[in-house]
mmCIF file of C-alpha atoms and ligand atoms in Angstrom:
data_model
loop_
_atom_site.group_PDB
_atom_site.id
_atom_site.type_symbol
_atom_site.label_atom_id
_atom_site.label_comp_id
_atom_site.label_asym_id
_atom_site.label_seq_id
_atom_site.Cartn_x
_atom_site.Cartn_y
_atom_site.Cartn_z
ATOM 1 C CA MET A 1 44.317 121.673 70.522
ATOM 2 C CA ASP A 2 47.958 120.743 69.762
ATOM 3 C CA VAL A 3 48.601 120.161 73.475
ATOM 4 C CA ALA A 4 45.158 118.817 74.439
ATOM 5 C CA ILE A 5 44.647 115.174 75.359
ATOM 6 C CA PRO A 6 41.325 113.687 74.165
ATOM 7 C CA MET A 7 39.489 112.064 77.066
ATOM 8 C CA LYS A 8 37.027 109.574 75.628
ATOM 9 C CA GLY A 9 35.629 108.339 78.926
ATOM 10 C CA ARG A 10 36.124 107.982 82.622
ATOM 11 C CA MET A 11 37.088 105.190 84.964
ATOM 12 C CA ILE A 12 34.654 104.346 87.748
ATOM 13 C CA HIS A 13 36.215 102.752 90.827
ATOM 14 C CA PRO A 14 33.419 100.945 92.741
ATOM 15 C CA THR A 15 33.924 100.153 96.437
ATOM 16 C CA THR A 16 33.728 96.477 95.516
ATOM 17 C CA GLY A 17 34.615 94.785 92.259
ATOM 18 C CA ALA A 18 36.734 95.754 89.302
ATOM 19 C CA PRO A 19 37.039 99.321 87.928
ATOM 20 C CA GLN A 20 34.779 100.036 84.970
ATOM 21 C CA SER A 21 35.555 102.205 81.985
ATOM 22 C CA GLN A 22 32.630 104.400 80.891
ATOM 23 C CA ILE A 23 32.803 105.870 77.393
ATOM 24 C CA TYR A 24 31.307 109.396 77.199
ATOM 25 C CA ASP A 25 29.881 109.036 73.688
ATOM 26 C CA PRO A 26 29.778 105.459 72.424
ATOM 27 C CA ILE A 27 27.702 106.498 69.399
ATOM 28 C CA ARG A 28 29.614 109.388 67.836
ATOM 29 C CA GLY A 29 32.898 108.959 69.712
ATOM 30 C CA GLN A 30 32.953 112.534 70.998
ATOM 31 C CA CYS A 31 35.345 113.356 73.810
ATOM 32 C CA ILE A 32 36.374 116.172 76.110
ATOM 33 C CA ASN A 33 39.796 117.692 75.522
ATOM 34 C CA SER A 34 41.996 117.911 78.575
ATOM 35 C CA ILE A 35 44.770 120.487 78.931
ATOM 36 C CA SER A 36 47.139 120.896 81.840
ATOM 37 C CA ARG A 37 46.675 124.101 83.860
ATOM 38 C CA PRO A 38 50.329 125.206 83.618
ATOM 39 C CA ILE A 39 50.243 124.872 79.810
ATOM 40 C CA LEU A 40 46.902 126.677 79.597
ATOM 41 C CA ASN A 41 48.227 129.526 81.790
ATOM 42 C CA GLN A 42 51.406 129.730 79.708
ATOM 43 C CA ARG A 43 49.481 129.839 76.409
ATOM 44 C CA LEU A 44 47.123 132.526 77.712
ATOM 45 C CA LEU A 45 50.052 134.703 78.855
ATOM 46 C CA GLU A 46 51.892 134.173 75.559
ATOM 47 C CA SER A 47 48.815 135.253 73.608
ATOM 48 C CA LEU A 48 48.741 138.706 75.261
ATOM 49 C CA PRO A 49 49.795 141.649 73.092
ATOM 50 C CA GLU A 50 53.263 142.993 74.031
ATOM 51 C CA GLU A 51 51.910 146.343 75.233
ATOM 52 C CA ILE A 52 50.001 144.635 78.056
ATOM 53 C CA ASP A 53 51.833 144.629 81.396
ATOM 54 C CA THR A 54 51.056 141.754 83.718
ATOM 55 C CA VAL A 55 51.181 142.175 87.486
ATOM 56 C CA PHE A 56 51.082 139.232 89.884
ATOM 57 C CA ASP A 57 50.493 138.910 93.634
ATOM 58 C CA VAL A 58 48.159 141.896 93.948
ATOM 59 C CA LYS A 59 44.820 141.193 95.644
ATOM 60 C CA LEU A 60 42.004 143.487 94.576
ATOM 61 C CA ALA A 61 40.563 144.988 97.768
ATOM 62 C CA LYS A 62 38.265 147.855 96.751
ATOM 63 C CA ILE A 63 36.956 149.662 93.670
ATOM 64 C CA ASP A 64 35.945 153.321 93.536
ATOM 65 C CA TRP A 65 33.693 153.391 90.473
ATOM 66 C CA LYS A 66 33.310 157.203 90.524
ATOM 67 C CA THR A 67 37.046 157.928 90.300
ATOM 68 C CA ARG A 68 37.767 154.675 88.403
ATOM 69 C CA THR A 69 40.360 153.643 90.939
ATOM 70 C CA ALA A 70 41.161 150.079 91.934
ATOM 71 C CA TYR A 71 42.854 149.463 95.271
ATOM 72 C CA GLY A 72 44.982 146.382 95.722
ATOM 73 C CA LEU A 73 47.015 144.731 98.424
ATOM 74 C CA VAL A 74 50.535 143.570 97.631
ATOM 75 C CA LYS A 75 52.062 140.795 99.650
ATOM 76 C CA ARG A 76 55.222 141.894 101.426
ATOM 77 C CA GLN A 77 58.270 139.696 101.040
ATOM 78 C CA LYS A 78 58.654 137.513 104.127
ATOM 79 C CA PRO A 79 61.552 138.687 106.289
ATOM 80 C CA LYS A 80 64.457 136.304 106.568
ATOM 81 C CA GLN A 81 64.183 133.759 109.402
ATOM 82 C CA LYS A 82 65.864 135.175 112.503
ATOM 83 C CA LEU A 83 67.664 133.358 115.270
ATOM 84 C CA PRO A 84 66.509 134.258 118.813
ATOM 85 C CA GLY A 85 67.916 137.653 119.794
ATOM 86 C CA GLN A 86 69.125 138.363 116.250
ATOM 87 C CA GLU A 87 68.424 141.925 114.987
ATOM 88 C CA ASP A 88 66.485 142.955 111.843
ATOM 89 C CA ASP A 89 68.010 145.470 109.417
ATOM 90 C CA ASP A 90 65.873 148.098 111.226
ATOM 91 C CA GLY A 91 67.238 147.049 114.636
ATOM 92 C CA LYS A 92 64.069 145.239 115.865
ATOM 93 C CA VAL A 93 64.593 142.017 117.764
ATOM 94 C CA GLY A 94 62.082 139.130 117.511
ATOM 95 C CA GLY A 95 58.375 139.755 118.382
ATOM 96 C CA GLY A 96 55.293 139.909 116.131
ATOM 97 C CA SER A 97 54.340 142.654 113.705
ATOM 98 C CA ARG A 98 51.324 144.987 114.055
ATOM 99 C CA GLY A 99 48.135 143.549 112.604
ATOM 100 C CA GLU A 100 49.507 140.051 112.772
ATOM 101 C CA GLY A 101 46.726 137.497 112.566
ATOM 102 C CA SER A 102 44.454 139.656 110.414
ATOM 103 C CA ARG A 103 43.858 138.346 106.878
ATOM 104 C CA ASP A 104 45.589 141.255 105.190
ATOM 105 C CA ALA A 105 48.448 141.641 107.644
ATOM 106 C CA GLY A 106 51.777 141.920 105.845
ATOM 107 C CA ARG A 107 50.277 143.578 102.765
ATOM 108 C CA ASP A 108 50.820 147.062 101.345
ATOM 109 C CA GLU A 109 48.045 148.978 99.570
ATOM 110 C CA ILE A 110 48.522 150.201 96.020
ATOM 111 C CA GLU A 111 46.066 151.936 93.695
ATOM 112 C CA THR A 112 45.653 152.223 89.964
ATOM 113 C CA GLN A 113 43.331 154.060 87.586
ATOM 114 C CA PHE A 114 41.395 152.033 85.028
ATOM 115 C CA ASP A 115 39.354 152.547 81.868
ATOM 116 C CA LEU A 116 37.991 149.010 81.841
ATOM 117 C CA ILE A 117 37.900 146.363 84.515
ATOM 118 C CA VAL A 118 37.237 142.698 83.735
ATOM 119 C CA GLY A 119 35.876 140.624 86.587
ATOM 120 C CA CYS A 120 37.518 137.256 86.011
ATOM 121 C CA ASP A 121 38.393 136.624 89.651
ATOM 122 C CA GLY A 122 36.525 133.410 90.214
ATOM 123 C CA SER A 123 33.448 132.305 92.084
ATOM 124 C CA TRP A 124 34.041 134.609 95.103
ATOM 125 C CA SER A 125 34.663 137.548 92.763
ATOM 126 C CA LYS A 126 35.685 140.762 94.498
ATOM 127 C CA VAL A 127 34.789 142.713 91.353
ATOM 128 C CA ARG A 128 31.261 141.335 91.544
ATOM 129 C CA SER A 129 30.854 142.155 95.254
ATOM 130 C CA GLU A 130 32.194 145.677 94.629
ATOM 131 C CA MET A 131 29.675 146.091 91.788
ATOM 132 C CA MET A 132 26.900 144.986 94.127
ATOM 133 C CA ARG A 133 28.000 147.604 96.712
ATOM 134 C CA ALA A 134 27.886 150.441 94.169
ATOM 135 C CA ASP A 135 24.924 152.827 93.758
ATOM 136 C CA ARG A 136 22.824 152.064 90.700
HETATM 137 C C1 FAD B 1 38.719 121.048 92.859
HETATM 138 C C2 FAD B 1 38.310 121.559 91.495
HETATM 139 C C3 FAD B 1 38.590 120.780 90.385
HETATM 140 C C4 FAD B 1 38.229 121.222 89.118
HETATM 141 N N1 FAD B 1 38.522 120.444 88.047
HETATM 142 C C5 FAD B 1 38.216 120.864 86.819
HETATM 143 C C6 FAD B 1 38.570 120.100 85.665
HETATM 144 O O1 FAD B 1 39.153 119.019 85.761
HETATM 145 N N2 FAD B 1 38.226 120.588 84.454
HETATM 146 C C7 FAD B 1 37.564 121.790 84.309
HETATM 147 O O2 FAD B 1 37.298 122.182 83.173
HETATM 148 N N3 FAD B 1 37.241 122.539 85.371
HETATM 149 C C8 FAD B 1 37.544 122.118 86.605
HETATM 150 N N4 FAD B 1 37.188 122.873 87.693
HETATM 151 C C9 FAD B 1 36.456 124.132 87.470
HETATM 152 C C10 FAD B 1 37.414 125.221 87.024
HETATM 153 O O3 FAD B 1 38.538 125.267 87.908
HETATM 154 C C11 FAD B 1 36.682 126.577 87.068
HETATM 155 O O4 FAD B 1 35.482 126.482 86.341
HETATM 156 C C12 FAD B 1 37.552 127.647 86.435
HETATM 157 O O5 FAD B 1 38.805 127.687 87.067
HETATM 158 C C13 FAD B 1 36.878 129.007 86.561
HETATM 159 O O6 FAD B 1 37.722 129.935 85.942
HETATM 160 P P1 FAD B 1 37.721 131.439 86.327
HETATM 161 O O7 FAD B 1 38.757 132.101 85.481
HETATM 162 O O8 FAD B 1 36.329 131.973 86.280
HETATM 163 O O9 FAD B 1 38.152 131.497 87.876
HETATM 164 P P2 FAD B 1 39.466 130.977 88.593
HETATM 165 O O10 FAD B 1 40.163 129.902 87.827
HETATM 166 O O11 FAD B 1 39.021 130.674 90.000
HETATM 167 O O12 FAD B 1 40.411 132.242 88.569
HETATM 168 C C14 FAD B 1 40.182 133.365 89.366
HETATM 169 C C15 FAD B 1 41.509 134.059 89.611
HETATM 170 O O13 FAD B 1 41.259 135.311 90.255
HETATM 171 C C16 FAD B 1 42.148 135.436 91.335
HETATM 172 N N5 FAD B 1 41.528 136.273 92.363
HETATM 173 C C17 FAD B 1 40.500 135.984 93.199
HETATM 174 N N6 FAD B 1 40.202 137.015 94.001
HETATM 175 C C18 FAD B 1 41.059 137.999 93.662
HETATM 176 C C19 FAD B 1 41.264 139.330 94.138
HETATM 177 N N7 FAD B 1 40.521 139.881 95.123
HETATM 178 N N8 FAD B 1 42.251 140.073 93.560
HETATM 179 C C20 FAD B 1 43.024 139.560 92.569
HETATM 180 N N9 FAD B 1 42.872 138.309 92.076
HETATM 181 C C21 FAD B 1 41.900 137.543 92.615
HETATM 182 C C22 FAD B 1 42.430 134.033 91.836
HETATM 183 O O14 FAD B 1 43.670 134.006 92.532
HETATM 184 C C23 FAD B 1 42.476 133.271 90.509
HETATM 185 O O15 FAD B 1 43.755 133.297 89.941
HETATM 186 C C24 FAD B 1 37.557 122.459 88.964
HETATM 187 C C25 FAD B 1 37.303 123.259 90.100
HETATM 188 C C26 FAD B 1 37.672 122.825 91.343
HETATM 189 C C27 FAD B 1 37.406 123.687 92.556
#
């Protein structure tokens, strides 16, 4: 609450005429509390116990519920921009990579064991779809 901004109402911008302020709760003066996403993210990360490791840029791809293994895809670092005819470190010149164009092209697969998995991956949750695929 120390970083929240109380929002007491909203501004309506009609197509014609002057903007109108609408108070959410003119009787009791209640409001919604607004917090910026970066601050919220920072506070959530800061509140984690030290023994928790945080890993970013891994996309959950598959869950094996029997072996309690989660498979993820890690984005590869983009290679440095090359001039025409210039060689890569591995000697390749120009051209596209295999699998280019597919959604998961340029990603490496990693796996990890888990005791508990929390599906907080949004409205198109992969955890949820993997749970729906599993035998009951
Ligand atoms: C345009 C817009 C404006 C909004 N404005 C407001 C607002 O002003 N105030 C408000 O309160 N709410 C607002 N909302 C709603 C709010 O954003 C959502 O209710 C809230 O973010 C849901 O939180 P969540 O943690 O469930 O999911 P999310 O915030 O969607 O978080 C899910 C996370 O999981 C990650 N993820 C997804 N799939 C995978 C995968 N396969 N592997 C690994 N990670 C994955 C995503 O990258 C993301 O970081 C808005 C929503 C939208 C779309």
